[in-house]
């Protein structure tokens, strides 16, 4: 099976590239890496930050390189009370928090033709929970809110959390979810907390991002061992 592994930044895919010898193809101003693992062909890439970049990269991985499953591995800011740096969460559903046509009477996150929340693949989420149990790790499940903003403001953090009942915030997941939903490709989004999305989040992010990305990458590889 062809499995896409996507991150937003080089640091989020570096743990994968360190484990494998990969063939590299440059396409659309980006690099895509190919290797084999546990009877699967892996397609690995980082999209660059933001919803437009992640939409482009996810689409290429599916349409050009024929990925049959997409796994997103990366870091995110915590919204939910009690989430701490290093905690892992799988996105049960994803929403764009910065999508706003409320001037026309619509709710935040909505545009005609698209759902506000997009659910991730149930089978992959079950595999993730089984993986967590075997690794003796706690894997939470919840709503991830995406937008083209790095959230480091307490007021904005509270607004996103309260408006969408979101547990984490980042900058790519919901756009990847939209691509996968439209193209009928099962997807899974794993995020490890790198910061708490409020005051001083930018300092925590720089400090903990690399270690959090390693946690996510190791978990994703363990998941892949269970995918048939």
PDB file of C-alpha atoms in Angstrom:
ATOM      1  CA  UNK A   1       0.000   0.000   0.000  1.00  0.00           C
ATOM      2  CA  UNK A   2       1.161   3.536  -0.715  1.00  0.00           C
ATOM      3  CA  UNK A   3       1.109   5.600   2.466  1.00  0.00           C
ATOM      4  CA  UNK A   4       1.750   9.330   2.555  1.00  0.00           C
ATOM      5  CA  UNK A   5       3.460  10.778   5.621  1.00  0.00           C
ATOM      6  CA  UNK A   6       3.090  14.518   5.771  1.00  0.00           C
ATOM      7  CA  UNK A   7       4.449  17.173   8.107  1.00  0.00           C
ATOM      8  CA  UNK A   8       4.428  20.939   7.869  1.00  0.00           C
ATOM      9  CA  UNK A   9       8.088  21.652   8.625  1.00  0.00           C
ATOM     10  CA  UNK A  10      11.421  19.941   7.935  1.00  0.00           C
ATOM     11  CA  UNK A  11      11.784  19.100  11.622  1.00  0.00           C
ATOM     12  CA  UNK A  12       8.527  17.130  11.520  1.00  0.00           C
ATOM     13  CA  UNK A  13       9.725  14.697   8.854  1.00  0.00           C
ATOM     14  CA  UNK A  14      13.412  14.615   9.786  1.00  0.00           C
ATOM     15  CA  UNK A  15      12.882  11.706  12.236  1.00  0.00           C
ATOM     16  CA  UNK A  16      11.524   9.631   9.333  1.00  0.00           C
ATOM     17  CA  UNK A  17      14.308  10.573   6.934  1.00  0.00           C
ATOM     18  CA  UNK A  18      16.916   9.669   9.544  1.00  0.00           C
ATOM     19  CA  UNK A  19      15.575   6.091   9.656  1.00  0.00           C
ATOM     20  CA  UNK A  20      15.480   5.339   5.924  1.00  0.00           C
ATOM     21  CA  UNK A  21      17.437   5.630   2.739  1.00  0.00           C
ATOM     22  CA  UNK A  22      15.090   7.507   0.441  1.00  0.00           C
ATOM     23  CA  UNK A  23      14.781   8.328  -3.211  1.00  0.00           C
ATOM     24  CA  UNK A  24      14.064  12.039  -3.647  1.00  0.00           C
ATOM     25  CA  UNK A  25      11.917  13.643  -6.332  1.00  0.00           C
ATOM     26  CA  UNK A  26      11.601  17.403  -6.656  1.00  0.00           C
ATOM     27  CA  UNK A  27       8.199  18.548  -7.856  1.00  0.00           C
ATOM     28  CA  UNK A  28       6.190  21.780  -7.559  1.00  0.00           C
ATOM     29  CA  UNK A  29       8.934  23.526  -5.582  1.00  0.00           C
ATOM     30  CA  UNK A  30       9.064  20.762  -3.005  1.00  0.00           C
ATOM     31  CA  UNK A  31      10.880  17.516  -2.269  1.00  0.00           C
ATOM     32  CA  UNK A  32       9.132  14.172  -1.972  1.00  0.00           C
ATOM     33  CA  UNK A  33      10.925  11.180  -0.461  1.00  0.00           C
ATOM     34  CA  UNK A  34      10.197   7.531  -1.248  1.00  0.00           C
ATOM     35  CA  UNK A  35      11.137   4.415   0.681  1.00  0.00           C
ATOM     36  CA  UNK A  36       9.754   1.029   1.702  1.00  0.00           C
ATOM     37  CA  UNK A  37       8.723  -0.076   5.181  1.00  0.00           C
ATOM     38  CA  UNK A  38       6.811  -3.164   6.336  1.00  0.00           C
ATOM     39  CA  UNK A  39       5.489  -4.056   2.866  1.00  0.00           C
ATOM     40  CA  UNK A  40       4.356  -0.484   2.248  1.00  0.00           C
ATOM     41  CA  UNK A  41       5.684   2.244   0.005  1.00  0.00           C
ATOM     42  CA  UNK A  42       6.093   5.446   1.963  1.00  0.00           C
ATOM     43  CA  UNK A  43       5.827   8.896   0.411  1.00  0.00           C
ATOM     44  CA  UNK A  44       7.249  11.469   2.821  1.00  0.00           C
ATOM     45  CA  UNK A  45       7.128  15.243   2.518  1.00  0.00           C
ATOM     46  CA  UNK A  46       6.832  18.453   4.459  1.00  0.00           C
ATOM     47  CA  UNK A  47       4.342  20.863   3.006  1.00  0.00           C
ATOM     48  CA  UNK A  48       5.709  24.145   4.336  1.00  0.00           C
ATOM     49  CA  UNK A  49       3.601  26.039   6.828  1.00  0.00           C
ATOM     50  CA  UNK A  50      -0.029  26.983   6.250  1.00  0.00           C
ATOM     51  CA  UNK A  51      -3.252  25.728   4.750  1.00  0.00           C
ATOM     52  CA  UNK A  52      -2.481  26.575   1.115  1.00  0.00           C
ATOM     53  CA  UNK A  53       0.867  24.789   1.183  1.00  0.00           C
ATOM     54  CA  UNK A  54      -0.554  21.737   2.936  1.00  0.00           C
ATOM     55  CA  UNK A  55      -3.457  21.573   0.479  1.00  0.00           C
ATOM     56  CA  UNK A  56      -1.053  21.616  -2.459  1.00  0.00           C
ATOM     57  CA  UNK A  57       1.241  18.977  -0.998  1.00  0.00           C
ATOM     58  CA  UNK A  58      -1.507  16.612   0.103  1.00  0.00           C
ATOM     59  CA  UNK A  59      -3.106  16.831  -3.332  1.00  0.00           C
ATOM     60  CA  UNK A  60       0.178  16.042  -5.077  1.00  0.00           C
ATOM     61  CA  UNK A  61       0.829  13.069  -2.813  1.00  0.00           C
ATOM     62  CA  UNK A  62      -2.590  11.640  -3.650  1.00  0.00           C
ATOM     63  CA  UNK A  63      -3.124  12.649  -7.279  1.00  0.00           C
ATOM     64  CA  UNK A  64       0.424  12.434  -8.671  1.00  0.00           C
ATOM     65  CA  UNK A  65       2.086   9.888  -6.396  1.00  0.00           C
ATOM     66  CA  UNK A  66      -1.075   7.826  -5.767  1.00  0.00           C
ATOM     67  CA  UNK A  67      -1.085   7.697  -1.974  1.00  0.00           C
ATOM     68  CA  UNK A  68      -3.895   5.485  -0.676  1.00  0.00           C
ATOM     69  CA  UNK A  69      -3.695   6.628   2.949  1.00  0.00           C
ATOM     70  CA  UNK A  70      -2.413   9.888   4.403  1.00  0.00           C
ATOM     71  CA  UNK A  71      -0.921  10.198   7.877  1.00  0.00           C
ATOM     72  CA  UNK A  72      -0.120  13.665   9.204  1.00  0.00           C
ATOM     73  CA  UNK A  73       2.567  13.831  11.868  1.00  0.00           C
ATOM     74  CA  UNK A  74       3.464  17.021  13.660  1.00  0.00           C
ATOM     75  CA  UNK A  75       3.129  19.405  16.558  1.00  0.00           C
ATOM     76  CA  UNK A  76       0.400  21.749  17.731  1.00  0.00           C
ATOM     77  CA  UNK A  77      -0.600  24.215  20.402  1.00  0.00           C
ATOM     78  CA  UNK A  78      -2.782  23.052  23.274  1.00  0.00           C
ATOM     79  CA  UNK A  79      -6.195  24.633  23.802  1.00  0.00           C
ATOM     80  CA  UNK A  80      -7.843  22.193  26.174  1.00  0.00           C
ATOM     81  CA  UNK A  81      -7.192  22.692  29.856  1.00  0.00           C
ATOM     82  CA  UNK A  82      -4.848  20.046  31.186  1.00  0.00           C
ATOM     83  CA  UNK A  83      -2.984  19.379  27.931  1.00  0.00           C
ATOM     84  CA  UNK A  84       0.745  19.670  28.490  1.00  0.00           C
ATOM     85  CA  UNK A  85       3.834  19.725  26.294  1.00  0.00           C
ATOM     86  CA  UNK A  86       4.499  16.216  25.005  1.00  0.00           C
ATOM     87  CA  UNK A  87       0.870  15.037  25.175  1.00  0.00           C
ATOM     88  CA  UNK A  88      -0.435  13.343  22.024  1.00  0.00           C
ATOM     89  CA  UNK A  89      -3.831  13.810  20.420  1.00  0.00           C
ATOM     90  CA  UNK A  90      -5.428  12.298  17.336  1.00  0.00           C
ATOM     91  CA  UNK A  91      -7.791  14.580  15.475  1.00  0.00           C
ATOM     92  CA  UNK A  92     -11.240  13.002  15.551  1.00  0.00           C
ATOM     93  CA  UNK A  93     -12.454  15.938  13.488  1.00  0.00           C
ATOM     94  CA  UNK A  94     -10.876  19.079  12.052  1.00  0.00           C
ATOM     95  CA  UNK A  95     -12.150  22.597  11.438  1.00  0.00           C
ATOM     96  CA  UNK A  96     -10.841  25.846   9.922  1.00  0.00           C
ATOM     97  CA  UNK A  97     -11.021  28.436  12.681  1.00  0.00           C
ATOM     98  CA  UNK A  98     -10.084  31.374  10.445  1.00  0.00           C
ATOM     99  CA  UNK A  99     -12.772  30.767   7.809  1.00  0.00           C
ATOM    100  CA  UNK A 100     -15.250  33.590   8.289  1.00  0.00           C
ATOM    101  CA  UNK A 101     -18.273  34.518   6.181  1.00  0.00           C
ATOM    102  CA  UNK A 102     -20.411  35.301   9.207  1.00  0.00           C
ATOM    103  CA  UNK A 103     -21.382  38.584   7.489  1.00  0.00           C
ATOM    104  CA  UNK A 104     -23.778  36.457   5.415  1.00  0.00           C
ATOM    105  CA  UNK A 105     -25.352  34.765   8.405  1.00  0.00           C
ATOM    106  CA  UNK A 106     -23.240  31.620   8.357  1.00  0.00           C
ATOM    107  CA  UNK A 107     -21.381  30.153  11.344  1.00  0.00           C
ATOM    108  CA  UNK A 108     -17.615  30.416  11.705  1.00  0.00           C
ATOM    109  CA  UNK A 109     -15.748  27.738   9.772  1.00  0.00           C
ATOM    110  CA  UNK A 110     -18.427  27.299   7.112  1.00  0.00           C
ATOM    111  CA  UNK A 111     -18.521  27.874   3.374  1.00  0.00           C
ATOM    112  CA  UNK A 112     -21.276  26.489   1.107  1.00  0.00           C
ATOM    113  CA  UNK A 113     -20.534  23.004  -0.149  1.00  0.00           C
ATOM    114  CA  UNK A 114     -18.243  21.999   2.703  1.00  0.00           C
ATOM    115  CA  UNK A 115     -18.962  20.713   6.199  1.00  0.00           C
ATOM    116  CA  UNK A 116     -17.629  22.750   9.108  1.00  0.00           C
ATOM    117  CA  UNK A 117     -16.046  19.680  10.724  1.00  0.00           C
ATOM    118  CA  UNK A 118     -14.406  16.846   8.776  1.00  0.00           C
ATOM    119  CA  UNK A 119     -14.011  13.504  10.548  1.00  0.00           C
ATOM    120  CA  UNK A 120     -10.837  11.480  10.262  1.00  0.00           C
ATOM    121  CA  UNK A 121     -10.824   7.775   9.401  1.00  0.00           C
ATOM    122  CA  UNK A 122     -12.346   5.549  12.071  1.00  0.00           C
ATOM    123  CA  UNK A 123     -10.220   2.509  11.227  1.00  0.00           C
ATOM    124  CA  UNK A 124      -6.973   4.482  11.450  1.00  0.00           C
ATOM    125  CA  UNK A 125      -8.070   5.985  14.754  1.00  0.00           C
ATOM    126  CA  UNK A 126      -8.683   2.499  16.125  1.00  0.00           C
ATOM    127  CA  UNK A 127      -5.222   1.410  14.972  1.00  0.00           C
ATOM    128  CA  UNK A 128      -3.803   4.466  16.737  1.00  0.00           C
ATOM    129  CA  UNK A 129      -5.527   3.598  20.004  1.00  0.00           C
ATOM    130  CA  UNK A 130      -4.249   0.026  19.783  1.00  0.00           C
ATOM    131  CA  UNK A 131      -0.743   1.331  19.108  1.00  0.00           C
ATOM    132  CA  UNK A 132      -0.916   3.629  22.114  1.00  0.00           C
ATOM    133  CA  UNK A 133      -2.030   0.771  24.342  1.00  0.00           C
ATOM    134  CA  UNK A 134       0.831  -1.452  23.187  1.00  0.00           C
ATOM    135  CA  UNK A 135       3.343   1.350  23.732  1.00  0.00           C
ATOM    136  CA  UNK A 136       1.806   2.174  27.114  1.00  0.00           C
ATOM    137  CA  UNK A 137       1.144   5.735  25.967  1.00  0.00           C
ATOM    138  CA  UNK A 138      -1.837   7.966  26.525  1.00  0.00           C
ATOM    139  CA  UNK A 139      -3.420   9.059  23.248  1.00  0.00           C
ATOM    140  CA  UNK A 140      -6.219  11.572  23.521  1.00  0.00           C
ATOM    141  CA  UNK A 141      -8.795  12.221  20.823  1.00  0.00           C
ATOM    142  CA  UNK A 142     -10.416  15.528  20.018  1.00  0.00           C
ATOM    143  CA  UNK A 143     -11.076  18.438  17.722  1.00  0.00           C
ATOM    144  CA  UNK A 144      -8.192  20.192  15.968  1.00  0.00           C
ATOM    145  CA  UNK A 145      -8.727  23.744  14.741  1.00  0.00           C
ATOM    146  CA  UNK A 146      -6.541  24.964  11.879  1.00  0.00           C
ATOM    147  CA  UNK A 147      -5.846  28.454  10.618  1.00  0.00           C
ATOM    148  CA  UNK A 148      -3.146  30.531   8.981  1.00  0.00           C
ATOM    149  CA  UNK A 149      -2.119  31.997  12.312  1.00  0.00           C
ATOM    150  CA  UNK A 150       0.357  30.967  14.996  1.00  0.00           C
ATOM    151  CA  UNK A 151      -1.687  31.415  18.155  1.00  0.00           C
ATOM    152  CA  UNK A 152       0.192  33.078  21.000  1.00  0.00           C
ATOM    153  CA  UNK A 153      -2.558  35.309  22.345  1.00  0.00           C
ATOM    154  CA  UNK A 154      -4.710  34.271  25.297  1.00  0.00           C
ATOM    155  CA  UNK A 155      -7.859  35.980  24.012  1.00  0.00           C
ATOM    156  CA  UNK A 156      -7.614  34.330  20.585  1.00  0.00           C
ATOM    157  CA  UNK A 157      -6.858  30.998  22.202  1.00  0.00           C
ATOM    158  CA  UNK A 158     -10.016  31.176  24.301  1.00  0.00           C
ATOM    159  CA  UNK A 159     -12.123  32.235  21.318  1.00  0.00           C
ATOM    160  CA  UNK A 160     -11.020  29.240  19.223  1.00  0.00           C
ATOM    161  CA  UNK A 161     -11.524  26.838  22.118  1.00  0.00           C
ATOM    162  CA  UNK A 162     -14.979  28.135  22.956  1.00  0.00           C
ATOM    163  CA  UNK A 163     -16.237  28.624  19.385  1.00  0.00           C
ATOM    164  CA  UNK A 164     -15.279  25.188  18.073  1.00  0.00           C
ATOM    165  CA  UNK A 165     -14.881  23.181  21.305  1.00  0.00           C
ATOM    166  CA  UNK A 166     -11.375  22.554  20.013  1.00  0.00           C
ATOM    167  CA  UNK A 167      -8.608  20.792  21.911  1.00  0.00           C
ATOM    168  CA  UNK A 168      -5.618  21.833  19.794  1.00  0.00           C
ATOM    169  CA  UNK A 169      -4.725  24.448  17.220  1.00  0.00           C
ATOM    170  CA  UNK A 170      -2.283  24.344  14.317  1.00  0.00           C
ATOM    171  CA  UNK A 171      -1.968  25.544  10.721  1.00  0.00           C
ATOM    172  CA  UNK A 172      -2.501  22.611   8.331  1.00  0.00           C
ATOM    173  CA  UNK A 173      -4.683  19.748   9.515  1.00  0.00           C
ATOM    174  CA  UNK A 174      -8.122  20.934   8.410  1.00  0.00           C
ATOM    175  CA  UNK A 175      -6.979  21.727   4.872  1.00  0.00           C
ATOM    176  CA  UNK A 176      -5.399  18.281   4.565  1.00  0.00           C
ATOM    177  CA  UNK A 177      -8.623  16.797   5.889  1.00  0.00           C
ATOM    178  CA  UNK A 178     -10.599  18.666   3.223  1.00  0.00           C
ATOM    179  CA  UNK A 179      -8.376  17.282   0.453  1.00  0.00           C
ATOM    180  CA  UNK A 180      -8.583  13.726   1.736  1.00  0.00           C
ATOM    181  CA  UNK A 181     -12.335  13.925   2.228  1.00  0.00           C
ATOM    182  CA  UNK A 182     -12.873  15.249  -1.300  1.00  0.00           C
ATOM    183  CA  UNK A 183     -10.603  12.617  -2.863  1.00  0.00           C
ATOM    184  CA  UNK A 184     -11.909   9.756  -0.685  1.00  0.00           C
ATOM    185  CA  UNK A 185      -8.547   8.951   0.891  1.00  0.00           C
ATOM    186  CA  UNK A 186      -8.521   7.768   4.527  1.00  0.00           C
ATOM    187  CA  UNK A 187      -6.503  10.082   6.748  1.00  0.00           C
ATOM    188  CA  UNK A 188      -5.222  10.390  10.290  1.00  0.00           C
ATOM    189  CA  UNK A 189      -3.808  13.452  12.043  1.00  0.00           C
ATOM    190  CA  UNK A 190      -1.481  13.045  15.019  1.00  0.00           C
ATOM    191  CA  UNK A 191      -0.379  16.124  16.896  1.00  0.00           C
ATOM    192  CA  UNK A 192       1.975  16.321  19.862  1.00  0.00           C
ATOM    193  CA  UNK A 193       1.785  19.390  22.066  1.00  0.00           C
ATOM    194  CA  UNK A 194       4.740  21.726  21.519  1.00  0.00           C
ATOM    195  CA  UNK A 195       3.274  24.773  23.280  1.00  0.00           C
ATOM    196  CA  UNK A 196       0.162  25.937  25.097  1.00  0.00           C
ATOM    197  CA  UNK A 197      -0.966  28.408  22.395  1.00  0.00           C
ATOM    198  CA  UNK A 198      -1.168  31.409  24.707  1.00  0.00           C
ATOM    199  CA  UNK A 199       1.321  33.836  26.200  1.00  0.00           C
ATOM    200  CA  UNK A 200       4.957  32.822  25.470  1.00  0.00           C
ATOM    201  CA  UNK A 201       3.844  30.049  23.099  1.00  0.00           C
ATOM    202  CA  UNK A 202       6.494  31.091  20.582  1.00  0.00           C
ATOM    203  CA  UNK A 203       9.259  30.407  23.106  1.00  0.00           C
ATOM    204  CA  UNK A 204       7.895  27.009  24.116  1.00  0.00           C
ATOM    205  CA  UNK A 205       7.473  26.073  20.449  1.00  0.00           C
ATOM    206  CA  UNK A 206      11.127  26.682  19.612  1.00  0.00           C
ATOM    207  CA  UNK A 207      12.252  24.734  22.664  1.00  0.00           C
ATOM    208  CA  UNK A 208      10.038  21.675  22.415  1.00  0.00           C
ATOM    209  CA  UNK A 209       9.150  21.346  18.736  1.00  0.00           C
ATOM    210  CA  UNK A 210      11.964  18.963  17.741  1.00  0.00           C
ATOM    211  CA  UNK A 211      11.392  16.580  20.637  1.00  0.00           C
ATOM    212  CA  UNK A 212       7.627  16.625  20.124  1.00  0.00           C
ATOM    213  CA  UNK A 213       8.095  15.829  16.431  1.00  0.00           C
ATOM    214  CA  UNK A 214      10.204  12.788  17.330  1.00  0.00           C
ATOM    215  CA  UNK A 215       7.418  11.483  19.565  1.00  0.00           C
ATOM    216  CA  UNK A 216       4.903  11.824  16.744  1.00  0.00           C
ATOM    217  CA  UNK A 217       7.156  10.188  14.158  1.00  0.00           C
ATOM    218  CA  UNK A 218       7.901   7.155  16.293  1.00  0.00           C
ATOM    219  CA  UNK A 219       4.202   6.658  16.925  1.00  0.00           C
ATOM    220  CA  UNK A 220       3.322   6.917  13.221  1.00  0.00           C
ATOM    221  CA  UNK A 221       5.840   4.211  12.303  1.00  0.00           C
ATOM    222  CA  UNK A 222       4.425   1.914  14.938  1.00  0.00           C
ATOM    223  CA  UNK A 223       0.973   2.530  13.475  1.00  0.00           C
ATOM    224  CA  UNK A 224       2.139   1.662   9.979  1.00  0.00           C
ATOM    225  CA  UNK A 225       3.266  -1.753  11.203  1.00  0.00           C
ATOM    226  CA  UNK A 226      -0.403  -2.507  11.888  1.00  0.00           C
ATOM    227  CA  UNK A 227      -1.868  -1.247   8.595  1.00  0.00           C
ATOM    228  CA  UNK A 228      -2.819  -4.044   6.197  1.00  0.00           C
TER     229      UNK A 228
END
